[in-house]
Short mmCIF file of C-alpha atoms in Angstrom, two decimals:
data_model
loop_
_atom_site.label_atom_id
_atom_site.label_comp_id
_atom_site.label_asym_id
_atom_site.label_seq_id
_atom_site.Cartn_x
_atom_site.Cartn_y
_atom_site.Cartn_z
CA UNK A 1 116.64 155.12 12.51
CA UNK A 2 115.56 158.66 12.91
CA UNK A 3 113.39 157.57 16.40
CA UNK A 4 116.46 155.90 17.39
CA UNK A 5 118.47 159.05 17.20
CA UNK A 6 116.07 161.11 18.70
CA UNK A 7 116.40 159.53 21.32
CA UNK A 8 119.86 159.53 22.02
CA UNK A 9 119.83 163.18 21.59
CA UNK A 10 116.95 163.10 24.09
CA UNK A 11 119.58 161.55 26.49
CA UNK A 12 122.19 163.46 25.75
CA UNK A 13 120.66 166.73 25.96
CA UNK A 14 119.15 165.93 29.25
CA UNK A 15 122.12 164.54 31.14
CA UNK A 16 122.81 167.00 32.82
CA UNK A 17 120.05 166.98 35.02
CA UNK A 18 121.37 163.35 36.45
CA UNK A 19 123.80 165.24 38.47
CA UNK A 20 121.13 167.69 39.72
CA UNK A 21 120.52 165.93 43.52
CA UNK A 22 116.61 166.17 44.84
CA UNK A 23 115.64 168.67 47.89
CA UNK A 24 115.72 167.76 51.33
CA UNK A 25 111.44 167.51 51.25
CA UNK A 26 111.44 165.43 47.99
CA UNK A 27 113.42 162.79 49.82
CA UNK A 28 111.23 163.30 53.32
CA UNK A 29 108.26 162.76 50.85
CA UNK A 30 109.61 160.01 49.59
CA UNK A 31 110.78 158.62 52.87
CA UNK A 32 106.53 159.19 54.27
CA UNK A 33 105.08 157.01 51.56
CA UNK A 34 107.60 154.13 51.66
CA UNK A 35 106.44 154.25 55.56
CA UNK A 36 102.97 153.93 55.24
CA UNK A 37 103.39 151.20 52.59
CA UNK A 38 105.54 148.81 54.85
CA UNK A 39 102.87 149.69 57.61
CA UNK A 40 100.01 148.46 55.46
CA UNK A 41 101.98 145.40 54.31
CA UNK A 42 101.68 142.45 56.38
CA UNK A 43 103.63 140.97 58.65
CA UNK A 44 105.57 138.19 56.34
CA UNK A 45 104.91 135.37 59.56
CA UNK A 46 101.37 135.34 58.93
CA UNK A 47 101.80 133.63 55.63
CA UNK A 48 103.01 130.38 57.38
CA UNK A 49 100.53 130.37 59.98
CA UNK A 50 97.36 130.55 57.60
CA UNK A 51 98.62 127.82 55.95
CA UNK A 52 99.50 125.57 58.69
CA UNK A 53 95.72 126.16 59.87
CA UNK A 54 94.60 125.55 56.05
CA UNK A 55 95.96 121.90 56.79
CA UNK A 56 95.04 121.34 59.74
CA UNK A 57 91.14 122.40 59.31
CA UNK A 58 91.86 119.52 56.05
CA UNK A 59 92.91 117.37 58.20
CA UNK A 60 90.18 117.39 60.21
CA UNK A 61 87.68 117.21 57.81
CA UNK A 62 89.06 114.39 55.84
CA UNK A 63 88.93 112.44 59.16
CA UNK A 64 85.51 113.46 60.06
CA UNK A 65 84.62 111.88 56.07
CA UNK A 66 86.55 108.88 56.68
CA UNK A 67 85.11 107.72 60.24
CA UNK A 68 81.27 108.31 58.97
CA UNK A 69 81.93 106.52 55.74
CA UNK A 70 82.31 103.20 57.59
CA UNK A 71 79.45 103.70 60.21
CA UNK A 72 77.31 104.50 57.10
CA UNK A 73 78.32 101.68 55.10
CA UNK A 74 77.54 99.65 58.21
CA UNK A 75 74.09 100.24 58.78
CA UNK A 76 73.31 100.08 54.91
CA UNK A 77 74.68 96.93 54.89
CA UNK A 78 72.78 95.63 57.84
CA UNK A 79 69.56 96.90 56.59
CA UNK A 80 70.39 95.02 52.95
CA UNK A 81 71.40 91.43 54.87
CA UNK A 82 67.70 91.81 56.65
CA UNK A 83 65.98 92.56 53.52
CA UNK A 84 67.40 89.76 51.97
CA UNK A 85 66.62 87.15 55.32
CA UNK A 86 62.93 88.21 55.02
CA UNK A 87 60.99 84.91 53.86
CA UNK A 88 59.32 85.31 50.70
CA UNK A 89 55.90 84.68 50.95
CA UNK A 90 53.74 84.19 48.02
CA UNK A 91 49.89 84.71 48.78
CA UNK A 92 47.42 84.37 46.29
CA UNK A 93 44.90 87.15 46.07
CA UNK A 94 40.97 86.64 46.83
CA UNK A 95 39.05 86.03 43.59
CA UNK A 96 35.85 87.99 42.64
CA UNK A 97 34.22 84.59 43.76
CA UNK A 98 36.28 84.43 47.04
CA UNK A 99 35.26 88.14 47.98
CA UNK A 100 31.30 87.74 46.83
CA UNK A 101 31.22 84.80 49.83
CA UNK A 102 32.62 86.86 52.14
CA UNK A 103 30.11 89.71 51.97
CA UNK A 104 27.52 87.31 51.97
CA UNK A 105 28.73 85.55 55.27
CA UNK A 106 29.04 89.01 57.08
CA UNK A 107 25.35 89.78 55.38
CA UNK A 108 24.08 86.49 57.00
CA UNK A 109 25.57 86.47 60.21
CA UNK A 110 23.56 90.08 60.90
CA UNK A 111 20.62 89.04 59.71
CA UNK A 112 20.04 86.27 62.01
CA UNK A 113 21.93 88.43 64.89
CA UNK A 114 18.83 90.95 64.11
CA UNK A 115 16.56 87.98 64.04
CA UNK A 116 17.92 86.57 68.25
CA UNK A 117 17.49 90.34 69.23
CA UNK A 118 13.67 90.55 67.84
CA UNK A 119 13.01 86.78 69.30
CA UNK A 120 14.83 86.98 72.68
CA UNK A 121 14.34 83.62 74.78
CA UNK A 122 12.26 84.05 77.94
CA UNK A 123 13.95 83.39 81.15
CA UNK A 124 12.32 80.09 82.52
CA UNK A 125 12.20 78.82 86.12
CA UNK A 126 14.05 76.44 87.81
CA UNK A 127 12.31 73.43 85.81
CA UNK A 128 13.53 74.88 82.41
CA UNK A 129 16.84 74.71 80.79
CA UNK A 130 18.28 76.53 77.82
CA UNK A 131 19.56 74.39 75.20
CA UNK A 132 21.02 74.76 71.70
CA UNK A 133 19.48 72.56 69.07
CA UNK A 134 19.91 72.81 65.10
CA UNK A 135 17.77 72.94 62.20
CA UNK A 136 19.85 72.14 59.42
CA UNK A 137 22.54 74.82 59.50
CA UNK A 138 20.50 76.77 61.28
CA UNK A 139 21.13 77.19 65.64
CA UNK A 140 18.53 78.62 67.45
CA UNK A 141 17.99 78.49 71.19
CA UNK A 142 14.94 77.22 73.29
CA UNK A 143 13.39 76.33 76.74
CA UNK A 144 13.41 72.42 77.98
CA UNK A 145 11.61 71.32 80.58
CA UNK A 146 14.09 69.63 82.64
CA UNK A 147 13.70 65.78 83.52
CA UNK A 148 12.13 65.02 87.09
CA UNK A 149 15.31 63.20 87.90
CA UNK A 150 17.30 66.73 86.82
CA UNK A 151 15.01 68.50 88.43
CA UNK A 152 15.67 66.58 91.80
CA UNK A 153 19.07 67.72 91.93
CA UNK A 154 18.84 71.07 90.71
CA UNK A 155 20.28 73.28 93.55
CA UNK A 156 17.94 76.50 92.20
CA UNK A 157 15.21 74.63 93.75
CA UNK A 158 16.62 75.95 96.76
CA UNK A 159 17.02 79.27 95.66
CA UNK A 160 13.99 80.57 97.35
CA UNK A 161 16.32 80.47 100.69
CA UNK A 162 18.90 83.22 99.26
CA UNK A 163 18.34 86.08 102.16
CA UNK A 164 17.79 86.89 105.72
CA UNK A 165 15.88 85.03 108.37
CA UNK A 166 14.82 85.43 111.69
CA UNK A 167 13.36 83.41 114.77
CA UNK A 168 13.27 83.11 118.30
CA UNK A 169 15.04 80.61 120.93
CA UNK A 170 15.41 79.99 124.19
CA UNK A 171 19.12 81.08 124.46
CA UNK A 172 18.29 84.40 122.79
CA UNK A 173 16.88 85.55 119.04
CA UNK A 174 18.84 83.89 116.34
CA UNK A 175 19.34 84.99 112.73
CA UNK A 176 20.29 82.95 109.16
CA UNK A 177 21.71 84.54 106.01
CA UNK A 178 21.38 81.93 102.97
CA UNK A 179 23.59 82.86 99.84
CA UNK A 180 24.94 81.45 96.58
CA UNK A 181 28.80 80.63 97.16
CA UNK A 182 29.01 79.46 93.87
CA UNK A 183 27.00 77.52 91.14
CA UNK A 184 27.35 74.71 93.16
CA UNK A 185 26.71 75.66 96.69
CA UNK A 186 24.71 77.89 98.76
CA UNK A 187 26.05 78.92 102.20
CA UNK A 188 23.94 79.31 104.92
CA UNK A 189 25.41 81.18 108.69
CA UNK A 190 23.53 81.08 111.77
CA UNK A 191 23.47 83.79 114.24
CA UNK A 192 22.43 84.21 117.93
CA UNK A 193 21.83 87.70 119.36
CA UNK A 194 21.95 88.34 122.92
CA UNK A 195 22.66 90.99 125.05
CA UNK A 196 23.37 93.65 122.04
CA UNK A 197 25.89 90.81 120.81
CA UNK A 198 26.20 88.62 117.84
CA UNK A 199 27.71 85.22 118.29
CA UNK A 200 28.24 82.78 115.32
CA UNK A 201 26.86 79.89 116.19
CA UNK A 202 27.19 77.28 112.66
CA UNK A 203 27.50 77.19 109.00
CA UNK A 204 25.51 75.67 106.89
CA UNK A 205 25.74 74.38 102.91
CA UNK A 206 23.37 73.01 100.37
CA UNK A 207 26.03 71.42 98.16
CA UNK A 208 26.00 69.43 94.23
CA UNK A 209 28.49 66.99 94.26
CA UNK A 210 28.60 64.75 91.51
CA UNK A 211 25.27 63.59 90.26
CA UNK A 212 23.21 64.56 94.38
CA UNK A 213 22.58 67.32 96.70
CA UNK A 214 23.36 67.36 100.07
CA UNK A 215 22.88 69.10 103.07
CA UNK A 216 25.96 69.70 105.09
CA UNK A 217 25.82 70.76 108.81
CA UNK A 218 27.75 70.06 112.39
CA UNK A 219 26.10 67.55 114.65
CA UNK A 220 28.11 68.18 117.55
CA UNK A 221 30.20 70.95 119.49
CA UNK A 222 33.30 70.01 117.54
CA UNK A 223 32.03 71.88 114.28
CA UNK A 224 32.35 68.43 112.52
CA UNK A 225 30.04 68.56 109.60
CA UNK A 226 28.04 65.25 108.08
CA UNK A 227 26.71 65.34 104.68
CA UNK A 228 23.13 64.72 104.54
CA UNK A 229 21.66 63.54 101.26
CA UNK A 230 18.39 64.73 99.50
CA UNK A 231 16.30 61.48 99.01
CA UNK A 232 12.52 63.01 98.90
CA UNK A 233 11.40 66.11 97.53
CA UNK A 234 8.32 67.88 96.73
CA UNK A 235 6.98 71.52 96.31
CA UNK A 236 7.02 72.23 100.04
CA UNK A 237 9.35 69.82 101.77
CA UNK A 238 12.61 68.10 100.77
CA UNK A 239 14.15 65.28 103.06
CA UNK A 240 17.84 64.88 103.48
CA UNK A 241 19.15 61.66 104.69
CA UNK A 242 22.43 59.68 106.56
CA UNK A 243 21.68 56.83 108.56
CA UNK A 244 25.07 57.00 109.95
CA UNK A 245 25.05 59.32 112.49
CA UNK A 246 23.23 58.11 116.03
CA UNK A 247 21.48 61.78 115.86
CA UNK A 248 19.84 63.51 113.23
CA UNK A 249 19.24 60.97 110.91
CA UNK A 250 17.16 62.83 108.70
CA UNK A 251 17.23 66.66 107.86
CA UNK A 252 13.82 68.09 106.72
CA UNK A 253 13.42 71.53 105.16
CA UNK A 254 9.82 72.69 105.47
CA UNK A 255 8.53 75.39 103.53
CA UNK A 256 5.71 76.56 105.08
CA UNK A 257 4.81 80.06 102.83
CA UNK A 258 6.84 82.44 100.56
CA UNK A 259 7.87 84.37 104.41
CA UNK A 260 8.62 81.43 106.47
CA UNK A 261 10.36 77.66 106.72
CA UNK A 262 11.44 75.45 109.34
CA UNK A 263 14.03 72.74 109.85
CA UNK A 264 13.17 70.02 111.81
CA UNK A 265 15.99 67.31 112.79
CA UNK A 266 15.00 64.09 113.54
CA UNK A 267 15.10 60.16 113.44
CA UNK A 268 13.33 58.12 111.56
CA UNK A 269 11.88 56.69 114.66
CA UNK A 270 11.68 58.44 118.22
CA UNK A 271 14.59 58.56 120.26
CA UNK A 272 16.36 60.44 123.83
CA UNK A 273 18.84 62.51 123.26
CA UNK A 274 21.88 62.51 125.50
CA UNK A 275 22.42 65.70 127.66
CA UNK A 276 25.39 66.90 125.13
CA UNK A 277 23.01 66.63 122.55
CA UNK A 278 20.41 68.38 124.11
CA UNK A 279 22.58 71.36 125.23
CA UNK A 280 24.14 71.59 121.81
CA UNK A 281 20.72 71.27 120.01
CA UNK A 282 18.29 73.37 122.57
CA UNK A 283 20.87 76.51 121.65
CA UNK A 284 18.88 77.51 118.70
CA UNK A 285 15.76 74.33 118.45
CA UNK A 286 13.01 73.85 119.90
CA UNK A 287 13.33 70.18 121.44
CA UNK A 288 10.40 67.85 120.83
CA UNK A 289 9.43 64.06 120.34
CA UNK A 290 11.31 63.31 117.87
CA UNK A 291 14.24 65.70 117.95
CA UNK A 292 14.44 69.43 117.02
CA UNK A 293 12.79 72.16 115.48
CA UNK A 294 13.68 75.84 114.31
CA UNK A 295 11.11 78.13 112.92
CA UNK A 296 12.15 80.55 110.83
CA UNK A 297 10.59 84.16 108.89
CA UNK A 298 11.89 86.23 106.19
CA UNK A 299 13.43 89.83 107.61
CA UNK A 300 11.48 92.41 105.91
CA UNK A 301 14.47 93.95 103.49
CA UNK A 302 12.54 97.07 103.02
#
């Protein structure tokens, strides 16, 4: 009670002083700070406006969340469905056994690689062939000698002819070139040079087809070419054949050295040749009894 009574005297004694009114500065004071507090406070529209962009920016973002979600879930689910379509495959794994048999196949198969490459085959001549033959499990390759009816129709016999010829005619000088068209055929092209010029004058073929060789050439102006067929044949002369034609009836490659051949066309027995036949034959032959004759020497490649 006595603090309660103190301070009613405290009010008492003191109210006088509510009637005292402040001095013209207090209140400009007073008026200053109250200034420069609603200066520093903000302006009370901004409030709404932060907001309103809180909520929008949440917007936003939730919709950004919500349209990746579903792409996402997408391709998850796609990569799960072809997981699960991949076949199952069950393999079995190589034994010890399995694995030993495998090393030893690899260890094998160099050894008798090693073995060819310190035995190579030697290349054999036209007469040879190289054929595989076994030995129990064992291949290996080796030289034949070729049977004399293989050997007849071999077309490397011929092989001798691969190259450049030359020879001299009455129309002019004339030149051959013999090479290997394929493994079937050789292709031989016969030239006449006169005058600084080069004039084709026939093609020529030494041909396998089927089980024979032939010798293919034209008889005539009209390039029309007649299949000869080798019937005779030994080291140094080989005799082509068709008794169809009027003129030649026999084709005759002569081999006279390693440098130098001829080919002589003829009948089997004499006979005159028509003046077509002699102007299309005396272009590049030397006409005699019989028929016709070229001579023929290797060009010096060197």
């Amino acid at each position: 009670m006595k603090r309660q009574k103190d301070i009613f005297d405290l009010f008492r004694d003191n109210s006088h002083k509510l009637e005292e009114r402040p001095s013209s500065q207090a209140w400009r004071k007073l008026e200053q700070r109250l200034e420069e507090r609603h200066r520093r406070r903000r302006p009370f529209f901004f409030r709404p406006l932060s907001m309103a962009a809180a909520v929008a920016m949440l917007v936003v973002l939730v919709s950004l969340i919500s349209l990746l979600s579903p792409q996402e879930s997408n391709k998850e689910l796609a990569k799960a469905d072809r997981i699960n379509r991949l076949p199952e495959v069950i393999e079995d794994l190589p034994t010890y056994t399995d694995a030993i048999d495998g090393v030893q196949q690899v260890v094998e198969f160099q050894r008798k690689h090693r073995s060819r490459l310190a035995n190579p085959v030697a290349e054999g001549d036209y007469s040879k062939r190289l054929v595989v033959h076994r030995d129990g499990s064992n291949p290996a390759s080796r030289l034949e000698d070729l049977s004399e009816a293989e050997q007849q129709f071999n077309i490397w016999q011929f092989r001798w002819l691969l190259g450049q010829w030359e020879g001299q005619a009455a129309a002019g000088q004339q030149m051959e070139s013999w090479q290997q068209k394929d493994r079937f055929t050789l292709e031989g092209q016969a030239y006449l040079q006169r005058d600084g010029e080069q004039f084709l004058l026939e093609n020529m073929y030494i041909k396998k087809i089927g089980p024979d060789l032939f010798y293919l050439l034209a008889i005539d102006s009209s390039g029309r070419q007649v299949q000869y067929k080798l019937t005779a044949q030994d080291t140094q002369l080989s005799i082509f054949e068709n008794n169809s034609v009027d003129f030649p009836q026999q084709v005759l490659i002569k081999r006279r050295s390693a440098n130098a051949y001829s080919t002589i066309l003829q009948n089997a027995s004499p006979s005159k040749l028509s003046k077509p036949q002699l102007d299309f034959w005396s272009k590049r032959n030397d006409i005699r009894a019989q028929g016709a004759e070229r001579a023929l020497s290797r060009v010096n490649e060197n």
